[in-house]
mmCIF file of C-alpha atoms in Angstrom:
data_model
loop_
_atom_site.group_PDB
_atom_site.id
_atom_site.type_symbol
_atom_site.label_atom_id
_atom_site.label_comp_id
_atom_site.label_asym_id
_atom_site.label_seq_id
_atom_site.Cartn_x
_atom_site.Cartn_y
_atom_site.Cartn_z
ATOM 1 C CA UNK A 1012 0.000 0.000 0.000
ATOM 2 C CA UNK A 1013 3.207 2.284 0.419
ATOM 3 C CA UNK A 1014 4.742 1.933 -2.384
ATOM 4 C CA UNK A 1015 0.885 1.948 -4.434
ATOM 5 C CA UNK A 1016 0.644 5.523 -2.337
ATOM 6 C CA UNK A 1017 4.345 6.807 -3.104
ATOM 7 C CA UNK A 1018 4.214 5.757 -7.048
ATOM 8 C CA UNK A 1019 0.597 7.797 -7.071
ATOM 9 C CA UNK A 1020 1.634 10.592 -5.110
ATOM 10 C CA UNK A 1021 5.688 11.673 -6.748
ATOM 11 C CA UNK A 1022 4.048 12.011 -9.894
ATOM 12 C CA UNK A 1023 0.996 14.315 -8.887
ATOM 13 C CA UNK A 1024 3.712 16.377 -6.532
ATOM 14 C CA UNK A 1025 5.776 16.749 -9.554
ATOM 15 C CA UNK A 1026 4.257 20.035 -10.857
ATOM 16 C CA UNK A 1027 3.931 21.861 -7.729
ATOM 17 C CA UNK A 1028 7.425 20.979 -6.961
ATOM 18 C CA UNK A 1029 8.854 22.098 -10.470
ATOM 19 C CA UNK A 1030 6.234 25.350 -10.255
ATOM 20 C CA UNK A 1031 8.017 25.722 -6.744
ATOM 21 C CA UNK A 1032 11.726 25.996 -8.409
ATOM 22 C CA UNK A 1033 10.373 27.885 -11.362
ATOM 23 C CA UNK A 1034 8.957 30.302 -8.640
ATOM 24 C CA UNK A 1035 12.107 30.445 -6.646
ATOM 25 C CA UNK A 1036 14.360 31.291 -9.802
ATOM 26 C CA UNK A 1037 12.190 33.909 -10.930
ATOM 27 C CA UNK A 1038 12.137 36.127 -7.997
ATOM 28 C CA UNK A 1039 15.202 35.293 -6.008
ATOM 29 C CA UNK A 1040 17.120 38.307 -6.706
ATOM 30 C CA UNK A 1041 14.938 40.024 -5.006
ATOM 31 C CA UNK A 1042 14.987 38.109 -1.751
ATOM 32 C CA UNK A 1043 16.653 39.796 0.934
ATOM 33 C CA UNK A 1044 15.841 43.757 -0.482
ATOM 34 C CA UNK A 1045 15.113 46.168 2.242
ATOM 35 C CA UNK A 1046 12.181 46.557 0.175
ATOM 36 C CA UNK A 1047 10.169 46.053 -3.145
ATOM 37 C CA UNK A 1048 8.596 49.162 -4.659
ATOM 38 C CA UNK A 1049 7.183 49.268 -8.149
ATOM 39 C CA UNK A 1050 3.645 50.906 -9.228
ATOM 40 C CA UNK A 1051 1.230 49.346 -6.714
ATOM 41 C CA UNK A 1052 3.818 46.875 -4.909
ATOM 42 C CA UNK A 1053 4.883 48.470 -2.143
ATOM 43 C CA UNK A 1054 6.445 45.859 -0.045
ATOM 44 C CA UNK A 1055 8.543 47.746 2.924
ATOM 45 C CA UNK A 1056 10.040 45.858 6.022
ATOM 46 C CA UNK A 1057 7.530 46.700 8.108
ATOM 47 C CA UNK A 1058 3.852 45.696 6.541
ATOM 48 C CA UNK A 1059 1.265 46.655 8.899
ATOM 49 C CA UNK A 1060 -2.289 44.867 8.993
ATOM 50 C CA UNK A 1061 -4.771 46.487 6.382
ATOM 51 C CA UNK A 1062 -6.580 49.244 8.162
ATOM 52 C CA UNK A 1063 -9.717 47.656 7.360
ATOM 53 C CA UNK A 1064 -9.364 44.837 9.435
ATOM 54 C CA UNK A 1065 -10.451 47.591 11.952
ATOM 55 C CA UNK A 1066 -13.348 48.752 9.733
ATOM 56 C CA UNK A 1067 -11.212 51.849 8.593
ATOM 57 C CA UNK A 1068 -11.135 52.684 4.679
ATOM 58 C CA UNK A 1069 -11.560 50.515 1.353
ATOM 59 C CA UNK A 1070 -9.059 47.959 1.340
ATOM 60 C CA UNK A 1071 -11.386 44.933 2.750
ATOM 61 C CA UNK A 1072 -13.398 44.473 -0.261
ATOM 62 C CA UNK A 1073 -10.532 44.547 -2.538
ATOM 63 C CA UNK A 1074 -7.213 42.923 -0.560
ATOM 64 C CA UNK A 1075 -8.568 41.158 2.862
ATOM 65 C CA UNK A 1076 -8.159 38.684 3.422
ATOM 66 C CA UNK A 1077 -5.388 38.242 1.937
ATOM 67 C CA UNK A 1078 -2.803 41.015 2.572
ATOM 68 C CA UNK A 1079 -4.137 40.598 6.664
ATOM 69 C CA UNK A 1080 -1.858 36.689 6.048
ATOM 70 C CA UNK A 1081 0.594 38.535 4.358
ATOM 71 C CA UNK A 1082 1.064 41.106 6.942
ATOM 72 C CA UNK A 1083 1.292 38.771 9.725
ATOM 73 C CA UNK A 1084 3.952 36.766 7.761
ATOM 74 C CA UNK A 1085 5.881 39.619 6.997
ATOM 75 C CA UNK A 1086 6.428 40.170 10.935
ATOM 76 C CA UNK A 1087 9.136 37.162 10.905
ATOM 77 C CA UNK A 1088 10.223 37.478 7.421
ATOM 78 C CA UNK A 1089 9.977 41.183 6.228
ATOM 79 C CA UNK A 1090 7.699 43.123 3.909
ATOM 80 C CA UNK A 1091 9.845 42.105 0.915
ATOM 81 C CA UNK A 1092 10.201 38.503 1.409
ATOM 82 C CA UNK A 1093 6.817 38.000 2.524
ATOM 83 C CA UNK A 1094 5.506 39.032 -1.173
ATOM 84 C CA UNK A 1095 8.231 36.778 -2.436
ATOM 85 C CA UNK A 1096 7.556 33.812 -0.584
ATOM 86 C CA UNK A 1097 3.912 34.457 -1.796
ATOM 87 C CA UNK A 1098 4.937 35.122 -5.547
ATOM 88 C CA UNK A 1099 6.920 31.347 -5.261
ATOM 89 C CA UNK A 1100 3.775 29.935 -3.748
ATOM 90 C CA UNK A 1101 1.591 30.895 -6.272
ATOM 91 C CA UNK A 1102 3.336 30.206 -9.325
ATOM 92 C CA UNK A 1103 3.905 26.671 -7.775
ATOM 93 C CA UNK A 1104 -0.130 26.239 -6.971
ATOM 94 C CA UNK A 1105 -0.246 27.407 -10.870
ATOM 95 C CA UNK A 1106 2.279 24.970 -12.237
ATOM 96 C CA UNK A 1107 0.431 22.265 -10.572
ATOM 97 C CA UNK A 1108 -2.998 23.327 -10.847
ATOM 98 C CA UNK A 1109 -3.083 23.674 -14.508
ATOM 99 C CA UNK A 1110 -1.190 20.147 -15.047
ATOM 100 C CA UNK A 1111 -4.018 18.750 -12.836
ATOM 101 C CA UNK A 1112 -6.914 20.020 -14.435
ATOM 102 C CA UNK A 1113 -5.955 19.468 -17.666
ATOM 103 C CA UNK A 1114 -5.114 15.395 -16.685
ATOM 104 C CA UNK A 1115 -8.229 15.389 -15.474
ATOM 105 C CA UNK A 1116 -10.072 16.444 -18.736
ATOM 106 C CA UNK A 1117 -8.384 13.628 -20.093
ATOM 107 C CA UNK A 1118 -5.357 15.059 -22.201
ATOM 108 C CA UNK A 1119 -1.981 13.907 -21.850
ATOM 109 C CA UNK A 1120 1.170 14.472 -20.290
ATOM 110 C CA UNK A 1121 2.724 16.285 -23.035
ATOM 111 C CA UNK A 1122 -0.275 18.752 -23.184
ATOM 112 C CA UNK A 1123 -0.710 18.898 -19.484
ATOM 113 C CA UNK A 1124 3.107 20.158 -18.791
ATOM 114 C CA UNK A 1125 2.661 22.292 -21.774
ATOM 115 C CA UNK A 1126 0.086 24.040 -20.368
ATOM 116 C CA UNK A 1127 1.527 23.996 -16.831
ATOM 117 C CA UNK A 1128 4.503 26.115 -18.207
ATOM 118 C CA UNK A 1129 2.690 28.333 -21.030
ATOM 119 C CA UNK A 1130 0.027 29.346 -17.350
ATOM 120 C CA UNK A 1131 2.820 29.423 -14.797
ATOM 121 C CA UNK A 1132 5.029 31.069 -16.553
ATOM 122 C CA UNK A 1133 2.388 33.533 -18.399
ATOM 123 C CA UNK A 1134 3.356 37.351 -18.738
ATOM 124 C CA UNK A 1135 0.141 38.308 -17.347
ATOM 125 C CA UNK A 1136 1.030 36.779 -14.115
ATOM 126 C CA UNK A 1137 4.542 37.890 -14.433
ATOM 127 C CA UNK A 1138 3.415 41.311 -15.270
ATOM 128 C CA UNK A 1139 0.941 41.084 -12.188
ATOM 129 C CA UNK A 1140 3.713 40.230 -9.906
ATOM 130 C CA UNK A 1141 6.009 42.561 -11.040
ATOM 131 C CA UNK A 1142 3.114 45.528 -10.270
ATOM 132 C CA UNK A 1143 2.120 44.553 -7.036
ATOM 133 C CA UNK A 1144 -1.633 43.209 -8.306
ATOM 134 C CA UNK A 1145 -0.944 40.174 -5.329
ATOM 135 C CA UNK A 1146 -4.891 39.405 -5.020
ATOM 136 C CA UNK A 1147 -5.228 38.911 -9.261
ATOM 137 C CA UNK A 1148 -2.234 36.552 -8.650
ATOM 138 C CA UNK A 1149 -3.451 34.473 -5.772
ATOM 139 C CA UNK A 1150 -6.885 34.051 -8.286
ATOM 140 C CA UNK A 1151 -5.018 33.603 -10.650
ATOM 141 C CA UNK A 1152 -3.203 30.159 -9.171
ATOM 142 C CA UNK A 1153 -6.016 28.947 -7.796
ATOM 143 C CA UNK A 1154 -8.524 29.297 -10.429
ATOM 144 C CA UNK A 1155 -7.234 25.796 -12.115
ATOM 145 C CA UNK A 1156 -7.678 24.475 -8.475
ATOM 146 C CA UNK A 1157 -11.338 24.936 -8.476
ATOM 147 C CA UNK A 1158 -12.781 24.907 -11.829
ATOM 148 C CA UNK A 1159 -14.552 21.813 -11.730
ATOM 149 C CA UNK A 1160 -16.857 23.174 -8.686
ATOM 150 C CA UNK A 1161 -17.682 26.508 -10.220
ATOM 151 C CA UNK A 1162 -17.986 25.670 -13.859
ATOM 152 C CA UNK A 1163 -20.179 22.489 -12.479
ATOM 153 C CA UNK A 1164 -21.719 23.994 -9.473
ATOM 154 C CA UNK A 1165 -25.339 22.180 -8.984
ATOM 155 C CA UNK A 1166 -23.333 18.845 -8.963
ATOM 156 C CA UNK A 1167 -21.656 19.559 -4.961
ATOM 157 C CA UNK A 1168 -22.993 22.455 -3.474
ATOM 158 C CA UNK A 1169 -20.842 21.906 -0.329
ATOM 159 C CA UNK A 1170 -17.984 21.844 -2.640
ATOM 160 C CA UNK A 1171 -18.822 25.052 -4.376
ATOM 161 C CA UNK A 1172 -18.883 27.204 -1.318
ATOM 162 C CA UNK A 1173 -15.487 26.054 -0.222
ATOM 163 C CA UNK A 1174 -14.582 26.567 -4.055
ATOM 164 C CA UNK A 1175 -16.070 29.718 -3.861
ATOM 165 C CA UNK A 1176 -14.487 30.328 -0.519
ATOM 166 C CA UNK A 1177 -11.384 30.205 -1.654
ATOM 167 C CA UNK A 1178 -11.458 32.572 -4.237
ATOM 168 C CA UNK A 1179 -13.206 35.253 -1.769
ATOM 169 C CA UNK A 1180 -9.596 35.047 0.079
ATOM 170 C CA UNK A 1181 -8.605 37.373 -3.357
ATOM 171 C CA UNK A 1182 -10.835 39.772 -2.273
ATOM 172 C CA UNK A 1183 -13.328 41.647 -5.272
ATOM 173 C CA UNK A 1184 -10.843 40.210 -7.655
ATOM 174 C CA UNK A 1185 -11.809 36.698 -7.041
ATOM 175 C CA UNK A 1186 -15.297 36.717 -6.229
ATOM 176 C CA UNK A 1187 -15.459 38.478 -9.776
ATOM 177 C CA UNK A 1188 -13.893 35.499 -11.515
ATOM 178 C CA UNK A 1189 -15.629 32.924 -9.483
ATOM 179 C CA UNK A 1190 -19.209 34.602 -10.192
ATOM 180 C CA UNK A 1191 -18.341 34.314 -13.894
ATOM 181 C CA UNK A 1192 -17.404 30.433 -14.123
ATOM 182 C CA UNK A 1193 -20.715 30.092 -11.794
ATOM 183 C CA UNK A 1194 -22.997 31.838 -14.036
ATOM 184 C CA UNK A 1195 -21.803 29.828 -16.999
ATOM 185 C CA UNK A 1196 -22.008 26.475 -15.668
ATOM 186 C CA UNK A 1197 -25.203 27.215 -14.173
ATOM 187 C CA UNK A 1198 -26.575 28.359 -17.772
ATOM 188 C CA UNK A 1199 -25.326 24.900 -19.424
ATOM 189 C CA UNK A 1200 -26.269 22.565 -16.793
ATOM 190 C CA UNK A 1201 -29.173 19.783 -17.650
ATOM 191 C CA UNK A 1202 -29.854 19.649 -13.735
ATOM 192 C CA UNK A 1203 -29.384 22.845 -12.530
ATOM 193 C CA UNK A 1204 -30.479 23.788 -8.901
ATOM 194 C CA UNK A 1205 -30.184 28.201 -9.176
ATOM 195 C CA UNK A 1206 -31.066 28.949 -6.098
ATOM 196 C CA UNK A 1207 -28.594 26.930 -3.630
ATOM 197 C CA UNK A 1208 -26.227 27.955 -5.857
ATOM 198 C CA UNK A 1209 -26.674 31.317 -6.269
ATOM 199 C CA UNK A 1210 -27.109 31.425 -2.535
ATOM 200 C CA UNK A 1211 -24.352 29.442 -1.703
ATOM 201 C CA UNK A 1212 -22.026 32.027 -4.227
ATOM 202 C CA UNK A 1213 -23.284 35.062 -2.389
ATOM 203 C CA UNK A 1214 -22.913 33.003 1.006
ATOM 204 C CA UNK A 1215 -18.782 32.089 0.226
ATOM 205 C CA UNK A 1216 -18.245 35.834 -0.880
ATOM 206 C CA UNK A 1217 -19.635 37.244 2.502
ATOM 207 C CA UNK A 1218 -16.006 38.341 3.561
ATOM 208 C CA UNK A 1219 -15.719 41.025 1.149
ATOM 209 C CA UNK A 1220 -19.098 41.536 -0.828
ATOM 210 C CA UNK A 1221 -20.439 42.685 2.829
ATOM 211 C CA UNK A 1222 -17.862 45.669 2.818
ATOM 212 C CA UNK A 1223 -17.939 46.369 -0.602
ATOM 213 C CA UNK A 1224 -21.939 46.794 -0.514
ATOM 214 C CA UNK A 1225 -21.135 49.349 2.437
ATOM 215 C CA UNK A 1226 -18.337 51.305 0.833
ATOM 216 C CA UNK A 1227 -20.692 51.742 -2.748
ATOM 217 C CA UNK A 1228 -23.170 53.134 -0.335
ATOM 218 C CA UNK A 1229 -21.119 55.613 0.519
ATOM 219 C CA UNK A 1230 -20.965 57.062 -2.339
ATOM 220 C CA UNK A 1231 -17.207 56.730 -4.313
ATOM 221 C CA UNK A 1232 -15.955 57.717 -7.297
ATOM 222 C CA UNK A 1233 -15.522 54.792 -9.478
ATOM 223 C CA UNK A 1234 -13.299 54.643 -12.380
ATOM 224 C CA UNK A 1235 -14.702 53.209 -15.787
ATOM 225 C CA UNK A 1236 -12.710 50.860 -18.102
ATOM 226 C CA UNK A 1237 -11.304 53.776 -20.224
ATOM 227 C CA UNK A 1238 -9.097 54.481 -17.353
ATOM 228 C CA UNK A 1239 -7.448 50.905 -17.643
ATOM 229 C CA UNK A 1240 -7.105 50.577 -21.172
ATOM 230 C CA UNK A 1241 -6.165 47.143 -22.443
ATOM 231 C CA UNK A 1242 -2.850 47.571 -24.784
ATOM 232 C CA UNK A 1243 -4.577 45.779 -27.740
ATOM 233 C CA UNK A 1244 -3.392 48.189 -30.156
ATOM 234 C CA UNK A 1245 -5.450 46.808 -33.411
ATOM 235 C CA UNK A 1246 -7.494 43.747 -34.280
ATOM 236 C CA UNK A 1247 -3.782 41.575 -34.453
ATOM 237 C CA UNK A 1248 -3.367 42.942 -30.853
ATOM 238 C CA UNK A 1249 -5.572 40.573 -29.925
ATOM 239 C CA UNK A 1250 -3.341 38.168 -30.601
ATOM 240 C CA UNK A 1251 -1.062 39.692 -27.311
ATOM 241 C CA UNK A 1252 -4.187 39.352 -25.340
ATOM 242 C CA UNK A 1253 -3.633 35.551 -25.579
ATOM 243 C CA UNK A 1254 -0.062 35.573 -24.619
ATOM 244 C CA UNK A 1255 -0.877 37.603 -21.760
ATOM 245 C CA UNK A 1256 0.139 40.736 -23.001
ATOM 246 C CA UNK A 1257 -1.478 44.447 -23.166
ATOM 247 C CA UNK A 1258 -1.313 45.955 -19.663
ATOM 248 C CA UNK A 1259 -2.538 49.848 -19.650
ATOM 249 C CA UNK A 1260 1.197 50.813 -18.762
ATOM 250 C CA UNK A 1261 2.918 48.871 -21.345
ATOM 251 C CA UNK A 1262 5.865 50.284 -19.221
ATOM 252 C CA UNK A 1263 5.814 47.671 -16.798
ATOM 253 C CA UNK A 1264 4.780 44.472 -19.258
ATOM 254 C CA UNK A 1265 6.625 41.649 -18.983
ATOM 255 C CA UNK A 1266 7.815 39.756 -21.948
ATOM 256 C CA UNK A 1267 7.208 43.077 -24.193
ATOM 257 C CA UNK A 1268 9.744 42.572 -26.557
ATOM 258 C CA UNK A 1269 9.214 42.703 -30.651
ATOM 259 C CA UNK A 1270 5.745 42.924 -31.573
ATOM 260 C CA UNK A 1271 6.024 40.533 -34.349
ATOM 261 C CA UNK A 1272 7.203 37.802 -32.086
ATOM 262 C CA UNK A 1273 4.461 38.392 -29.644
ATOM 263 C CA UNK A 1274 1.460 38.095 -32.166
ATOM 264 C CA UNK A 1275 3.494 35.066 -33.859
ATOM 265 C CA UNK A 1276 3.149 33.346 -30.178
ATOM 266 C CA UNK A 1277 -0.327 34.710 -29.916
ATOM 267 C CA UNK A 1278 -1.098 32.884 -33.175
ATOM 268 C CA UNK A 1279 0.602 29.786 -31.790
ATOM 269 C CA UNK A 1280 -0.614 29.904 -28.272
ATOM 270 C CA UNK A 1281 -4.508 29.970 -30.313
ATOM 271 C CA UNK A 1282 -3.698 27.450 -32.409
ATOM 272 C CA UNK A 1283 -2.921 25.095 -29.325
ATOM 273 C CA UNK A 1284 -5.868 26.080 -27.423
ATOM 274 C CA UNK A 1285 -8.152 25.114 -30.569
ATOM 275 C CA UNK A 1286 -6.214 21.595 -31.002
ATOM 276 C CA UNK A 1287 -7.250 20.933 -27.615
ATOM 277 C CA UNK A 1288 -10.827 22.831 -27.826
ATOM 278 C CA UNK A 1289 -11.633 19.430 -30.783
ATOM 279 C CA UNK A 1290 -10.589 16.578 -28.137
ATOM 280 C CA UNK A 1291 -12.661 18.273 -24.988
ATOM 281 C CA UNK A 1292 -15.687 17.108 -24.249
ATOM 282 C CA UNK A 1293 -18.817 19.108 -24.666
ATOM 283 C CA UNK A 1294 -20.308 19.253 -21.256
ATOM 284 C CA UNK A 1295 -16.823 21.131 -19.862
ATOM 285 C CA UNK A 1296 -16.530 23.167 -23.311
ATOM 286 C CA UNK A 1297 -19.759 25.248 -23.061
ATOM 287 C CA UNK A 1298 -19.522 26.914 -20.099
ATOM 288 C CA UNK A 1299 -15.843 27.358 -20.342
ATOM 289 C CA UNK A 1300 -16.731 29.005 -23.974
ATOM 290 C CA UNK A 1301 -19.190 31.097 -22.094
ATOM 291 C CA UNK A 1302 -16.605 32.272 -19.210
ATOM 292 C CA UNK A 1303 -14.041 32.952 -21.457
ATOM 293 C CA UNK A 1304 -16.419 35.335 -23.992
ATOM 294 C CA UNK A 1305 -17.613 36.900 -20.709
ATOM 295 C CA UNK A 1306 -13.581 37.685 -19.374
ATOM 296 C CA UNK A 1307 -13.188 38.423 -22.896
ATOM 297 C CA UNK A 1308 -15.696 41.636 -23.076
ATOM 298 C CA UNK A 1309 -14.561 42.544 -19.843
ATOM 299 C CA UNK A 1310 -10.948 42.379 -20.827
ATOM 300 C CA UNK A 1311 -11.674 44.838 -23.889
ATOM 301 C CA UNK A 1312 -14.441 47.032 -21.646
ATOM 302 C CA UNK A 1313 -12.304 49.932 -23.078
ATOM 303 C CA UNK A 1314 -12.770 49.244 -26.738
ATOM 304 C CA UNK A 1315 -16.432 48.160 -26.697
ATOM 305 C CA UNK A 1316 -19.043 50.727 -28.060
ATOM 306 C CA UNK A 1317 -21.728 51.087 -24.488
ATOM 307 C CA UNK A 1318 -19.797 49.065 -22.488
ATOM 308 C CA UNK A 1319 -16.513 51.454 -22.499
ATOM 309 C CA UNK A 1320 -17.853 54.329 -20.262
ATOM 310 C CA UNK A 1321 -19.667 51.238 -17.953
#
């Protein structure tokens, strides 16, 4: 039974572990800095606990959770190496997260290390590390984690909110996604059940949908889309999309580099995902068509005629 448990376990380990090296190499310059300062990462040696945890300001709808963990890690290890550590864990969860879920939609190992590196390794979450955007990247990891739940979500409604759950720890950013992948599986599904799992959703995203409702009722200025425009740059720009590319401060994009090569990727990086688009089955290939339009008109909010000034 040891050896059955070791021979099934190495091999499902693998990917976190090489996500975990990957991770390691790609920020360990950086380890040991006084501090880490760059757009909206501001990572000093001494992080103190988000002033909302005491119900003062807007931070708990958008980054508590999340940066209340960080803070109390970065009382033994620092501001700077707290991110870090973070950054390493998440591209690890990614590397291994991705392999998983596409194994379990029944590719193979070729595709599902492919894909492991192409999402762990993506210059959106690169890009998102490199600014600071630490809630986008802990959604971003765990997204693979919990697809089956959210895209599937009348099937284990117990399972969804701790799906859910654990998106809500990324704050706005990843109740967002995990409301889109719920909607979409909820539209496609033969046996749907829409209202334990619409209350269930609300229920898991209670930590910062609460707060949020209270700050919009105090009246802010919110920014639209045309603030945050996407760096599509023409209809072959959204070809960079793909690769991860167009950031509003093209500045800080990782992976910028010529233009040509990026759009050649783009065209390869499409051509991949429609390869594997003919071998998945139906059932999982609706509603992940219908999340990915939906994160696809919110991705270009800036260039779409009534949705632009939204």
């Amino acid at each position: 039974m040891k050896a059955s448990f070791a021979a099934g376990t190495v091999p499902a380990l693998a990917p976190f572990a090489a996500g975990l090296v990957v991770g390691f190499l790609l920020v360990a310059p950086g380890f040991g800095a006084d501090a880490l300062l760059n757009l909206d990462l501001v990572a000093t040696p001494h992080w103190p606990a988000p002033r909302s945890v005491w119900g003062l300001g807007p931070e708990l709808p958008r980054a508590v959770p999340l940066e209340l963990g960080i803070s109390l890690l970065a009382r033994v290890l620092g501001g700077a190496d707290a991110v870090l550590l973070y950054y390493v864990i998440c591209v690890s969860i990614s590397f291994g997260g991705m392999h998983r879920m596409v194994k379990g939609l029944g590719f193979g190992r070729l595709e599902a290390w492919t894909a492991a590196t192409l999402f762990g390794t993506s210059p959106f979450l690169l890009t998102r590390m490199g600014v600071g955007h630490l809630t986008m990247v802990g959604a971003w990891a765990i997204l693979p984690l919990v697809h089956r739940r959210l895209l599937r979500p009348s099937e284990r409604v117990g399972a969804l909110f701790l799906a859910g759950g654990s998106m809500a720890i990324m704050g706005f950013y990843g109740g967002l996604l995990a409301g889109i992948c719920v909607l979409a599986g909820l539209v496609w599904e033969s046996d749907r059940r829409p209202l334990p799992v619409l209350g269930t959703l609300v229920a898991s995203q209670t930590v910062w949908l609460i707060p949020g409702l209270v700050l919009l009722l105090q009246g802010p200025d919110l920014g639209d889309s045309s603030q945050f425009p996407s760096g599509v740059g023409g209809w072959l720009g959204l070809f960079r999309l793909v690769t991860g590319h167009g950031f509003w401060q093209s500045l800080f994009q990782v992976g910028g580099g010529s233009i040509v090569v990026v759009i050649t990727v783009g065209v390869l990086a499409v051509a991949f995902a429609l390869a594997g688009v003919a071998r998945l089955d139906r059932d999982w290939l609706k509603p992940a068509a219908t999340a990915a339009a939906v994160a696809g008109v919110l991705v270009l909010a800036d260039a779409l005629p009534l949705v632009d000034s939204a």
